[in-house]
XYZ file of C-alpha atoms in Angstrom:
649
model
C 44.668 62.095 -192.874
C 43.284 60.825 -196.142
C 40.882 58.647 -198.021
C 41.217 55.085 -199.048
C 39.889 52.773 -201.659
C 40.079 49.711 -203.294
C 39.498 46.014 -204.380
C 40.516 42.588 -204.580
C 39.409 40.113 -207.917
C 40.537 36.937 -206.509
C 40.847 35.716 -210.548
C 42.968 38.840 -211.272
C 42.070 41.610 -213.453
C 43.380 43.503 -216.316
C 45.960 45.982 -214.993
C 44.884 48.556 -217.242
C 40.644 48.205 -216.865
C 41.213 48.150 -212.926
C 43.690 51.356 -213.269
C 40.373 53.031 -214.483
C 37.838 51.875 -211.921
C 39.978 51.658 -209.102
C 40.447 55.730 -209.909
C 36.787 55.954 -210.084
C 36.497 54.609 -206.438
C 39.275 57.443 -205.278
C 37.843 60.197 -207.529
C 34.726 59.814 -205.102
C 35.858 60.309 -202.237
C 38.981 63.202 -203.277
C 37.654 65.833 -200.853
C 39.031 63.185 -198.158
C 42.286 63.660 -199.623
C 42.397 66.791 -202.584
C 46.475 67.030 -202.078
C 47.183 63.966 -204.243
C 46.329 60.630 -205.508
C 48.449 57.337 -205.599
C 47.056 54.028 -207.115
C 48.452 50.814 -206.873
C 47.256 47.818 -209.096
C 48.665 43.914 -209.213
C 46.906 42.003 -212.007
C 48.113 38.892 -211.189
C 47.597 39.337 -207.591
C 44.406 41.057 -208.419
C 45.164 43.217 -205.357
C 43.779 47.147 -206.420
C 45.015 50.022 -203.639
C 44.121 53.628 -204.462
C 44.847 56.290 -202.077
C 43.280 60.319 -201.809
C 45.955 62.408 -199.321
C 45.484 64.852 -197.436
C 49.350 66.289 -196.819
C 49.965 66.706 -193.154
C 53.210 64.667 -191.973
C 56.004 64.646 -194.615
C 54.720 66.503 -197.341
C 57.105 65.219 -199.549
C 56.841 62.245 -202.301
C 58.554 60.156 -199.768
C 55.090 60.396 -197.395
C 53.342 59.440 -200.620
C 50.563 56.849 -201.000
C 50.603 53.187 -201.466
C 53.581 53.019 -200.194
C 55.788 49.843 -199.757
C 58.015 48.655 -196.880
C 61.302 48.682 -196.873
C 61.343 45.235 -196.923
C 59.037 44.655 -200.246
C 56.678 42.320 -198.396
C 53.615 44.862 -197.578
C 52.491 47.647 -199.585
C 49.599 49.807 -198.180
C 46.909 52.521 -198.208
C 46.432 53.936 -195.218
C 44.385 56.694 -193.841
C 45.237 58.833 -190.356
C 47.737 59.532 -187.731
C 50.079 57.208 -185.781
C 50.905 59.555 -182.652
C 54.209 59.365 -180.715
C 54.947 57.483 -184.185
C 58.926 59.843 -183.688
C 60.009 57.440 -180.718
C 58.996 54.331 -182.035
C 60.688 55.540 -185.498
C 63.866 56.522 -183.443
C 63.505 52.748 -181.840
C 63.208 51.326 -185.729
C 66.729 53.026 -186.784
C 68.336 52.076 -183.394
C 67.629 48.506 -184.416
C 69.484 49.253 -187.767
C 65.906 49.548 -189.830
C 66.911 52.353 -192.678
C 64.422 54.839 -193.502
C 63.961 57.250 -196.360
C 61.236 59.561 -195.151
C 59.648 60.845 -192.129
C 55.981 59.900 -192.297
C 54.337 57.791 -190.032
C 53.279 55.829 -192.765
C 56.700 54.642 -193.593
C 57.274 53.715 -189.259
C 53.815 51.582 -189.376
C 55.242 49.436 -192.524
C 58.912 49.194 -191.133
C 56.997 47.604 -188.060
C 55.122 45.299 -189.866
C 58.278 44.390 -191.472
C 60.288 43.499 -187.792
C 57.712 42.276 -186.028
C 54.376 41.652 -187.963
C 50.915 43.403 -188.812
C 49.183 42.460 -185.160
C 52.768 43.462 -182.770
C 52.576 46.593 -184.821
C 49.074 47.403 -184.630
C 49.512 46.852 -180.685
C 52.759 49.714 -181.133
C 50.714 52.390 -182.928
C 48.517 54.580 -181.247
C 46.226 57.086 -182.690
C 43.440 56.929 -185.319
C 43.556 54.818 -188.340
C 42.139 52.824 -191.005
C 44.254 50.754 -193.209
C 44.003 47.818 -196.234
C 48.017 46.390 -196.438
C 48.994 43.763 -198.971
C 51.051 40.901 -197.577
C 52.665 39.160 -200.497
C 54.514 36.813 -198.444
C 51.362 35.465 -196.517
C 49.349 36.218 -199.596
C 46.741 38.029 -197.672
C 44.872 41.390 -197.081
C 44.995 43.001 -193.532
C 42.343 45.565 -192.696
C 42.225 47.088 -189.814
C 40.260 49.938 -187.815
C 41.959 52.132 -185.073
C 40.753 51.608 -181.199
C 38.222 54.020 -180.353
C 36.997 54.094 -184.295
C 38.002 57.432 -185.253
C 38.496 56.156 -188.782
C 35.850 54.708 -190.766
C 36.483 51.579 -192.888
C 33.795 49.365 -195.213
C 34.034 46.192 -197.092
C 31.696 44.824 -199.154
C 31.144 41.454 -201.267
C 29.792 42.388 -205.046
C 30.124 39.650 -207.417
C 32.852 37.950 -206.162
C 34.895 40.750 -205.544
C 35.647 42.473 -202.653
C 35.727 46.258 -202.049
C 36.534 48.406 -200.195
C 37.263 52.272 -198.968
C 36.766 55.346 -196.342
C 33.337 56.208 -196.937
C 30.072 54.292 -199.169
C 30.661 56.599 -202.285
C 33.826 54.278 -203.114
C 32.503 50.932 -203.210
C 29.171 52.374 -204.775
C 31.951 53.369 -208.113
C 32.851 49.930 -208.855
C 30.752 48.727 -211.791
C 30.133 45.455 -210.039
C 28.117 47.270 -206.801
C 25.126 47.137 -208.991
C 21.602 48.303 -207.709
C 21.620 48.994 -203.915
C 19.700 47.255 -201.929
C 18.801 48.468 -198.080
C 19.855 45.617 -194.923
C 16.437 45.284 -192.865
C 18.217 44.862 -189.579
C 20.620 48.213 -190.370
C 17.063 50.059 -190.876
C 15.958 48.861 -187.544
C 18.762 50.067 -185.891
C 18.959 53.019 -187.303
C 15.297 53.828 -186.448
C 16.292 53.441 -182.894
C 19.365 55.189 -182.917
C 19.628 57.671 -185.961
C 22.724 55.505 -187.215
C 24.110 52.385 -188.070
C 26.233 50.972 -185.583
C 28.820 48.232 -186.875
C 29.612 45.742 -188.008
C 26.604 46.296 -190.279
C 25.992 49.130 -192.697
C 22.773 50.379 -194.324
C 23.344 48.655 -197.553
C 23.260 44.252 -197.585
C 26.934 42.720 -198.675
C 28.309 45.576 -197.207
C 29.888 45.854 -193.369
C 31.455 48.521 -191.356
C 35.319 47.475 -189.425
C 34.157 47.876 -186.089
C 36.540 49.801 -183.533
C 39.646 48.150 -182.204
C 39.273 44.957 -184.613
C 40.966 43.713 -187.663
C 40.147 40.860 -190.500
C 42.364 39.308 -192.767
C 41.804 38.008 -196.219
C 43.471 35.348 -198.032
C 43.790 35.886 -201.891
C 43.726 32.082 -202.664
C 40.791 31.324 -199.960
C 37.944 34.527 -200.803
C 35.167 34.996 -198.114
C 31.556 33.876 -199.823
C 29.258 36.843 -198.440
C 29.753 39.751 -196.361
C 28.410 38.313 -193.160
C 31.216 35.414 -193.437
C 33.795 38.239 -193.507
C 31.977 39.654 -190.396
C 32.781 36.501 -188.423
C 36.221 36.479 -189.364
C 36.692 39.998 -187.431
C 39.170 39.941 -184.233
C 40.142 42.275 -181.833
C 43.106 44.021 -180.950
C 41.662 46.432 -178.431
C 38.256 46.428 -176.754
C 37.008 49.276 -174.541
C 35.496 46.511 -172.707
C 38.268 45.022 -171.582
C 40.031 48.141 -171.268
C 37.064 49.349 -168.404
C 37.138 46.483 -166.704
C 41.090 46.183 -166.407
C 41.198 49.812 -165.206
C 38.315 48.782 -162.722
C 40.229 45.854 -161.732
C 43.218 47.594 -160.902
C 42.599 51.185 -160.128
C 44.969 54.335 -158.938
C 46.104 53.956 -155.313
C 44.155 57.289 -154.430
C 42.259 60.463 -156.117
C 46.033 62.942 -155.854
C 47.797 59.444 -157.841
C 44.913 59.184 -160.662
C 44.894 63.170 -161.425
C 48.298 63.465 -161.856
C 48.106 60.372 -163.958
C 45.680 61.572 -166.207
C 47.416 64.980 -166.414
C 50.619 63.248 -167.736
C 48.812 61.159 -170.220
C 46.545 64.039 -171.300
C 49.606 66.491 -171.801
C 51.791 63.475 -173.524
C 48.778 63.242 -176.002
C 48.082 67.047 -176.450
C 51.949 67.241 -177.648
C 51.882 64.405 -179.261
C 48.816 65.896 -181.796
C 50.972 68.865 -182.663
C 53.756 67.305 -184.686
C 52.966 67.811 -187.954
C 54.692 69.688 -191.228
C 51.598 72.635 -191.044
C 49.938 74.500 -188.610
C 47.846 73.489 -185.921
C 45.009 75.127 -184.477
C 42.480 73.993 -181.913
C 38.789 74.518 -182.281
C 37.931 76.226 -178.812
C 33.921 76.392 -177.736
C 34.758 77.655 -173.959
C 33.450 74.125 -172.532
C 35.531 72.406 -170.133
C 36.710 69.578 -172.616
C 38.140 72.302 -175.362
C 39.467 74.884 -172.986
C 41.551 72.542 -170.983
C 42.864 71.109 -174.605
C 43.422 74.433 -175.648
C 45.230 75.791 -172.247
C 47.296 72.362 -172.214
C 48.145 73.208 -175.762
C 49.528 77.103 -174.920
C 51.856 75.714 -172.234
C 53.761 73.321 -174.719
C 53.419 75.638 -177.656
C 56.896 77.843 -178.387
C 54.269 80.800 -179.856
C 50.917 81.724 -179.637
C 48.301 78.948 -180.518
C 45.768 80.102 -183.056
C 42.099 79.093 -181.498
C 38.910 79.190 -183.369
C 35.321 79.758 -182.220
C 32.527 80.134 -184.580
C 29.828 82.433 -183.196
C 25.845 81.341 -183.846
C 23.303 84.065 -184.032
C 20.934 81.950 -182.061
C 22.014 82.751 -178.133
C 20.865 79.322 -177.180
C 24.089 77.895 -179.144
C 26.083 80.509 -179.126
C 29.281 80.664 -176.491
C 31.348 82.500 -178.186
C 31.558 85.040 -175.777
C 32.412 82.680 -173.463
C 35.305 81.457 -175.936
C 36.766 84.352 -176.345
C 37.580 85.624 -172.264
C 38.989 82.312 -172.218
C 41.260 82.603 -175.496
C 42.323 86.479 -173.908
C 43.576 84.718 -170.703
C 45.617 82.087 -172.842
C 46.831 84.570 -174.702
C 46.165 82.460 -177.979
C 45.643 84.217 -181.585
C 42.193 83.751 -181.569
C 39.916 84.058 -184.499
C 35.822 84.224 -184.814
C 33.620 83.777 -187.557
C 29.665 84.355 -187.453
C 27.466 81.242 -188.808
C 23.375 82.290 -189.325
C 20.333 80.094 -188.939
C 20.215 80.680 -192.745
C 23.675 79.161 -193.350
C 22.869 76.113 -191.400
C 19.552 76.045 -193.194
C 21.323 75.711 -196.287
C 23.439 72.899 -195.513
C 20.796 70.469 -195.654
C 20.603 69.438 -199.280
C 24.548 68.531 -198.614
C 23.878 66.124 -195.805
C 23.405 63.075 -197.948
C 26.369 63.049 -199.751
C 28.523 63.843 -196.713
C 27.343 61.198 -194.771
C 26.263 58.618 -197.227
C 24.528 56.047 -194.213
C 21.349 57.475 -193.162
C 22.606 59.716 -189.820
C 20.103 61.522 -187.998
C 22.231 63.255 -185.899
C 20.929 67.354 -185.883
C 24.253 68.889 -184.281
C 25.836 67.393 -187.875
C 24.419 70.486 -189.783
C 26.313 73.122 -187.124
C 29.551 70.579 -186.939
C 29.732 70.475 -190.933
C 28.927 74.498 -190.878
C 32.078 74.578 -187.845
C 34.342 72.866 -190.386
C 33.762 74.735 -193.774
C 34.454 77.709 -192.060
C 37.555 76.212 -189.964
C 39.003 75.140 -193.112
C 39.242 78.417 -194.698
C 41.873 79.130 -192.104
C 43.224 75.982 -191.007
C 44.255 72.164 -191.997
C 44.733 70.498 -188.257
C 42.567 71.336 -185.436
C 42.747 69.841 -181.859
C 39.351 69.152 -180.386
C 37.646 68.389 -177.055
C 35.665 65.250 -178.075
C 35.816 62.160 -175.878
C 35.445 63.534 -172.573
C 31.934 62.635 -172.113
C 32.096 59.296 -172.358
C 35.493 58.357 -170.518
C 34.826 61.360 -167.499
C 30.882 60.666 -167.357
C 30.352 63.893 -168.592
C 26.335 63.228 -169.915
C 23.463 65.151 -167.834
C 22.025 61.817 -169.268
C 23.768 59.628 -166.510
C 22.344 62.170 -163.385
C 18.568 61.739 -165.296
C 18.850 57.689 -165.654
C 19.759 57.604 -161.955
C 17.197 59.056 -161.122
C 14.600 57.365 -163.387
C 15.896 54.215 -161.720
C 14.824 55.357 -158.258
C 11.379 56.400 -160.141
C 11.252 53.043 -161.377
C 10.924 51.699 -157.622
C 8.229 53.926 -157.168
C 6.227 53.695 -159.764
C 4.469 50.457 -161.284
C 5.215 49.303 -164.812
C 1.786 48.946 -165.698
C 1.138 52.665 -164.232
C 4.300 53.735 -166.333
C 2.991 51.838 -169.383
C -0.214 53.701 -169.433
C 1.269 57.166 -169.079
C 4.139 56.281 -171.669
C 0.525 55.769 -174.105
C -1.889 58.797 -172.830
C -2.424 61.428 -175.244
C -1.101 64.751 -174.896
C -3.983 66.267 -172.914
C -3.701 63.442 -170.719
C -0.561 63.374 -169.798
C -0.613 67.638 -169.166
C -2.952 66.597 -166.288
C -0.837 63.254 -165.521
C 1.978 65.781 -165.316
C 0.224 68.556 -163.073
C -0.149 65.071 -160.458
C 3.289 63.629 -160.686
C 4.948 66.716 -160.480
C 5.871 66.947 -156.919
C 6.998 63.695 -156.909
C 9.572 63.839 -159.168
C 13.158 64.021 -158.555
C 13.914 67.862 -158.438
C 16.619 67.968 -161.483
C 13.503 66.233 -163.557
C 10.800 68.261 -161.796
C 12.397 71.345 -163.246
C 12.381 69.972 -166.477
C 9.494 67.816 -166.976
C 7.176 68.587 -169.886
C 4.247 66.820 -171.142
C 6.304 65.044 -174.103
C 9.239 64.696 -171.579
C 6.740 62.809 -169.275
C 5.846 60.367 -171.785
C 9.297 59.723 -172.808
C 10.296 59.058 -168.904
C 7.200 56.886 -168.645
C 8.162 54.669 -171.788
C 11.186 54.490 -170.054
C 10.589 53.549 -166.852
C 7.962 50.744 -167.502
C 11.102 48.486 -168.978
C 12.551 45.922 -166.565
C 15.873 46.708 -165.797
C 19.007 49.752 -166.774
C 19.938 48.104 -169.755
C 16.695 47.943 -171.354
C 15.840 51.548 -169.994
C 19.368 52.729 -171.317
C 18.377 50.902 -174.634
C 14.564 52.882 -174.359
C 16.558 56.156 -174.080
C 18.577 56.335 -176.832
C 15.485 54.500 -179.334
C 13.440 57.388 -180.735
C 11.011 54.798 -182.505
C 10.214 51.379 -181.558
C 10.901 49.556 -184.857
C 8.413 47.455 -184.744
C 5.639 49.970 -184.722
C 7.597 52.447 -187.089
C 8.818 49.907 -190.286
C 6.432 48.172 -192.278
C 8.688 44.750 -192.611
C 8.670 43.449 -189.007
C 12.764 42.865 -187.992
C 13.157 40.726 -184.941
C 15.904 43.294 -183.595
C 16.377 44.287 -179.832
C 18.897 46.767 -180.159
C 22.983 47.003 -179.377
C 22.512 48.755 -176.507
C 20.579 46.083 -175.009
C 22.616 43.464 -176.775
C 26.117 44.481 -176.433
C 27.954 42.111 -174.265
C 29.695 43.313 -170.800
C 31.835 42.276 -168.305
C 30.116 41.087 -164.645
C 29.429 43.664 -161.844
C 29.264 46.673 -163.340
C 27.596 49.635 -161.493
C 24.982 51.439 -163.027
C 26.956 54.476 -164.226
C 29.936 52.363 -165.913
C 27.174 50.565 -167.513
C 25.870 53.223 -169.049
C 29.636 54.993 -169.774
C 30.796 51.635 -171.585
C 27.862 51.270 -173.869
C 28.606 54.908 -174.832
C 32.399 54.462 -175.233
C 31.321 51.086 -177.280
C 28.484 52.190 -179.279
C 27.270 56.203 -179.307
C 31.185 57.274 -179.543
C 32.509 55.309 -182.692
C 28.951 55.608 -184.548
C 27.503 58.739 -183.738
C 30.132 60.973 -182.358
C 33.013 60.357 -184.084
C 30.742 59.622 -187.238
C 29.517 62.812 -187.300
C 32.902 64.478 -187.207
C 34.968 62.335 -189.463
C 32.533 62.871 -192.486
C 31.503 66.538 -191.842
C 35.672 67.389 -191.475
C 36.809 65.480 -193.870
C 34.337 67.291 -196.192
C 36.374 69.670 -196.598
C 39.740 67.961 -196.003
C 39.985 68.746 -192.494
C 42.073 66.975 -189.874
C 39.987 66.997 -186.196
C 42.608 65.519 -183.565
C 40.775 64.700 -180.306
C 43.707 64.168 -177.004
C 41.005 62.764 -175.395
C 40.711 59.628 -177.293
C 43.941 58.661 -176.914
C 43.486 54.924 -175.877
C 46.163 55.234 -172.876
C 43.866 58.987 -171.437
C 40.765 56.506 -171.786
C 42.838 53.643 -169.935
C 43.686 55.938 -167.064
C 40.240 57.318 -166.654
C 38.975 53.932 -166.390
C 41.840 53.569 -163.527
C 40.366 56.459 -161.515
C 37.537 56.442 -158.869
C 34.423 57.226 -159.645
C 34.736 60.844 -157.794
C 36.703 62.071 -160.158
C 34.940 60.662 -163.288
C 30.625 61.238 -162.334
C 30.373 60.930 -158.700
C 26.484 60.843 -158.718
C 26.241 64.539 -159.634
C 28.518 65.642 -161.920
C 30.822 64.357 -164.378
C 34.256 65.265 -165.087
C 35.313 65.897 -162.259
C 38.796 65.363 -163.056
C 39.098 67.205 -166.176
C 37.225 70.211 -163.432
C 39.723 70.435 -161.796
C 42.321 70.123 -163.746
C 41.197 73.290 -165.581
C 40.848 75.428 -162.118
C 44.574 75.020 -162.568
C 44.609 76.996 -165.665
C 41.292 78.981 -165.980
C 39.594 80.911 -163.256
C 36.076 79.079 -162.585
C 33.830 81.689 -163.893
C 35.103 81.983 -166.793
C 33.862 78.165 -168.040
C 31.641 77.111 -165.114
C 28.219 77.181 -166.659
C 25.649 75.514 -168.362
C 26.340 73.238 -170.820
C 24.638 74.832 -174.086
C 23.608 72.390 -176.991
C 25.392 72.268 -180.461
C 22.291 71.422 -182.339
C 19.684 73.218 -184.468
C 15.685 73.996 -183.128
C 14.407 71.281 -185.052
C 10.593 71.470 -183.228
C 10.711 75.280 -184.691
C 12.529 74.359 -188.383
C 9.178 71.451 -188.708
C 6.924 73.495 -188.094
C 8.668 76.451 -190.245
C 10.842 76.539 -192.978
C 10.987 72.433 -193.245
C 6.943 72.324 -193.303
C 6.843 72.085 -196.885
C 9.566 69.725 -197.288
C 8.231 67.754 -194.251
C 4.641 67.587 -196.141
C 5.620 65.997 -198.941
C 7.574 63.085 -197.140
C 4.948 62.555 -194.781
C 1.925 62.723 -197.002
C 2.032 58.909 -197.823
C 2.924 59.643 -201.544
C 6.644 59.502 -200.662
C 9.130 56.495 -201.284
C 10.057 56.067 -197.322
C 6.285 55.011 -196.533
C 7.097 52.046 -198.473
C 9.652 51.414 -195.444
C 8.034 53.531 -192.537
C 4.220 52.973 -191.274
C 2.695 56.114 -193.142
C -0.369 56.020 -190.700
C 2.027 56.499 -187.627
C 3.880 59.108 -189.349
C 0.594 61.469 -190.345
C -0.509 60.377 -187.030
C 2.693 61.990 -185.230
C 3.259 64.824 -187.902
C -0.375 66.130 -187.537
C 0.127 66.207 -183.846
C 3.428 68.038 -184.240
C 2.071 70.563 -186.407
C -1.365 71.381 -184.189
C 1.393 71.705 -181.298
C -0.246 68.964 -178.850
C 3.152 67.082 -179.216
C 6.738 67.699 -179.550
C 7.649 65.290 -182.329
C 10.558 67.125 -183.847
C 13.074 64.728 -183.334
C 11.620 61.691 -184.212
C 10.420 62.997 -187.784
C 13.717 64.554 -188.614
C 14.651 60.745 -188.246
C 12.310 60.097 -190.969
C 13.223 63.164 -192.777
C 16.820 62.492 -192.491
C 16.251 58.868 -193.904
C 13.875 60.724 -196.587
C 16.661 62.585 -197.938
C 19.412 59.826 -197.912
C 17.188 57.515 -200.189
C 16.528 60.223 -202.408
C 20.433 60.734 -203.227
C 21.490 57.227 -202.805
C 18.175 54.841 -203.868
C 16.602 56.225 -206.524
């Protein structure tokens, strides 16, 4: 796991002038990798490769970065894990390929070397993002692992193209100049609380989407970013993934488990090999617990586990965590985070994620990681379930708002979606007993509103769409940006039922730019290395293969993954609840953010230049006299507030 960087001057550079900025670009982004630095420059070429490395397999100068193969032809920076990478290594040397190290690094390049950079690509599992110099086709491969667990961005500044792991690189070139915002990433990220790809927030600048590649040809440079962005391919699409596991699914529920078993304990052993130790972050859901239990049957000693324990009871399962880790048996280990320790964190948000991200569970997942790293270098996590098991309440609520939405007229929906909050208390007092009884339960005056603005659209995408966008963009920017929205957008394959809809879209979309987002930049941080079983491509390929019962069956989700801990773990000790990994952000506005909060909302600050200001004093005075829970929606603002203060100004 490390950090990449780089750039191409399709005139060629001085050797010794490029030596200097191209360490610029790795010097930003060193907590990525803080074990070592490699740079690689080719003024002729004018091919610049700089690599930050974070020591995990072969810790020796023979796993070091750029790193040619053993052919000569490609030399490359590469950042992540190739898992499994010891069989296909074994199959290299049986085909008389010789070796000098035992990184995956050097198995990816001796691939590329036998069989070429797309055969390999198809060979290597795990999560990766990589920039590999082909001197024989005279080219530059980059190239973005399956599921997007790796972030990569390229961007076109003055006829050169950069490159690297994270904004902060590119923005250390002295040709990025003065940054300028993309309209259409602000829209999206209004809707969303991040950028999806391939765009990114700044113009000339993309994101790699998951699962694709794009090549670049030294003698033939790309003109502007969005010319790169139609040059992108695919070598792996969850679409097409879904719908071939659809297509042909297990003969029966007994055939899938034991299928996804296999491929879920191949890719839990698979994540241990590495040259230090490996933990596993353990939170006493179902995901981590049955990674963790999987992980004590293969291990030859106790595994350590680690559960961070939140003062606030509404987030805190540590309890829960820890009569789990006792019945492992694994060395388990606890630290205490505060409300004031979160707190803190929020002046470091903008240079650990350097896209506006809106995301609140990223303040308790970069608190989870300081304080992981202090102990530990690898950690195993639960992520992915959700979206490959249907493991969302989300999916359960949707269902039911589409059966709502027979009931109820659009117009009728339309007019609730707009009442004010008095209003809709007494709209709510009416409706009540005809609600659904999981949303009947729940239902609140804000909540109503939010169903209601859901309802009144035409059809599940465009609902699915209205439930993940917070604001409408064209009521909440200034410049008007004639943008739908990916979730609506997004292209899928034919006769899809409502729940795979709405599980694709999040394997496509939420996963790689929210999720997996949000973990990548608040681990790596610190120069932590989260492994996640669950997003193995061929665990995601065999979930797709099972029947719905044992992904959501209408009720629940995860069934599969259910049951497969009642093998390990008696039932009471993880069947509960689901608690939230997030921070009381209603509370925190109307607390100790107030004063912060004032000042951006006051109409004096930069972001009404971008945002309506009316709508936002509109909305912020109704948050603060209580008659509305706005809480996420301004922290949107908020969170955009404090990006353009580090990066715009």
């Amino acid at each position: 796991m490390c950090g990449i960087a780089g750039y191409l001057a399709f005139q060629g550079f001085e050797p010794d002038s490029a030596r200097r900025t191209l360490k610029a670009m790795c010097d930003s982004i060193q907590h990525r990798g803080p074990d070592a630095e490699g740079l690689f420059v080719d003024g002729g070429s004018g091919v610049a490769l700089g690599h930050r490395r974070l020591s995990i397999v072969d810790l020796s100068e023979t796993g070091a970065q750029p790193m040619d193969s053993p052919s000569g032809r490609f030399t490359i920076v590469y950042n992540g894990e190739i898992y499994g990478f010891l069989e296909l290594r074994q199959q290299l040397i049986d085909l008389g390929v010789s070796l000098r190290g035992t990184s995956d690094t050097e198995v990816l390049l001796a691939a590329m070397d036998l069989w070429g950079v797309h055969k390999a690509l198809e060979l290597s599992h795990g999560m990766f993002a990589f920039a590999v110099y082909d001197r024989k086709e005279n080219r530059v491969v980059f190239a973005r692992d399956r599921l997007g667990k790796k972030p990569l961005y390229i961007g076109l500044k003055s006829g050169k193209l950069l490159f690297g792991s994270e904004l902060k690189a590119l923005r250390a070139h002295p040709e990025f100049g003065a940054p300028a915002a993309c309209p259409r990433a602000q829209a999206q990220y209004v809707r969303y609380g991040f950028v999806p790809a391939p765009l990114s927030i700044y113009r000339d600048v993309i994101k790699l989407p998951a699962g694709t590649l794009v090549e670049v040809q030294l003698d033939a440079p790309p003109t502007s970013a969005d010319a790169l962005s139609e040059r992108i391919e695919s070598f792996w699409d969850i679409r097409q993934c879904a719908a071939e596991g659809l297509a042909e699914p297990y003969e029966d529920e007994n055939h899938a488990l034991k299928a996804i078993e296999a491929e879920l304990g191949r890719a839990v052993q698979d994540r241990m090999v590495a040259d230090v130790p490996v933990g596993t972050f353990l939170s006493g859901g179902i995901d981590s617990t049955l990674i963790t239990a999987i992980m004590q049957e293969q291990a030859p000693s106790k595994v350590t586990s680690f559960t961070v324990r939140f003062e606030d009871k509404d987030l805190n399962e540590a309890d829960h965590a820890a009569a789990i880790a006792s019945y492992l048996g694994t060395n388990h280990h606890e630290v205490t985070a505060t409300p004031r320790m979160a707190f803190d964190l929020l002046d470091s948000l903008p240079a650990v994620y350097d896209e506006p991200f809106a995301d609140p569970s990223a303040i308790p997942t970069l608190l989870v990681s300081q304080l992981a790293q202090r102990q530990l270098k690898v950690v195993l996590s639960g992520d992915g379930g959700d979206e490959s098991f249907g493991g969302y309440e989300r999916y359960a609520r949707m269902l039911a708002m589409q059966k709502l939405a027979q009931k109820l007229p659009r117009p009728a929906a339309a007019a609730i979606a707009s009442a004010p909050g008095g209003v809709s208390k007494a709209i709510m007092s009416v409706l009540r007993p005809a609600l659904p009884g999981s949303m009947r339960e729940q239902m609140t005056p804000d909540r109503l509103s939010k169903v209601a603005d859901i309802v009144r659209h035409p059809n599940l995408r465009s609902r699915y769409n209205s439930m993940f966008s917070l604001w409408e963009p064209s009521a909440a920017l200034r410049a008007q940006v004639n943008d739908t929205g990916v979730y609506q957008a997004r292209d899928l394959p034919n006769g899809l039922s409502d729940t795979d809809t709405m599980m694709m879209l999040d394997s496509g979309i939420y996963l790689p730019e929210g999720i997996l987002v949000k973990v990548d930049r608040a681990s790596m941080s610190v120069g932590l290395e989260v492994r996640a079983p669950l997003l193995d491509d061929r665990v995601v390929a065999a979930a797709w293969r099972s029947p719905n019962t044992l992904r959501f069956n209408g009720k629940v989700g995860k069934v599969a993954l259910r049951q497969l801990v009642d093998k390990r773990i008696p039932k009471s000790l993880y069947d509960r609840p689901k608690q939230g990994f997030g921070v009381p952000m209603n509370e925190w506005l109307r607390g100790p953010l107030k004063e912060v909060a004032q000042g951006v909302f006051s109409g004096d600050s930069a972001v009404c230049e971008i945002f309506d200001p009316a709508l936002l004093q509109r909305r912020w005075r109704e948050h603060l006299d209580g008659s509305r829970n706005w809480g996420p929606h301004l922290w949107f603002v908020l969170a955009y507030s404090f990006w353009h203060r580090r990066w715009m100004q």
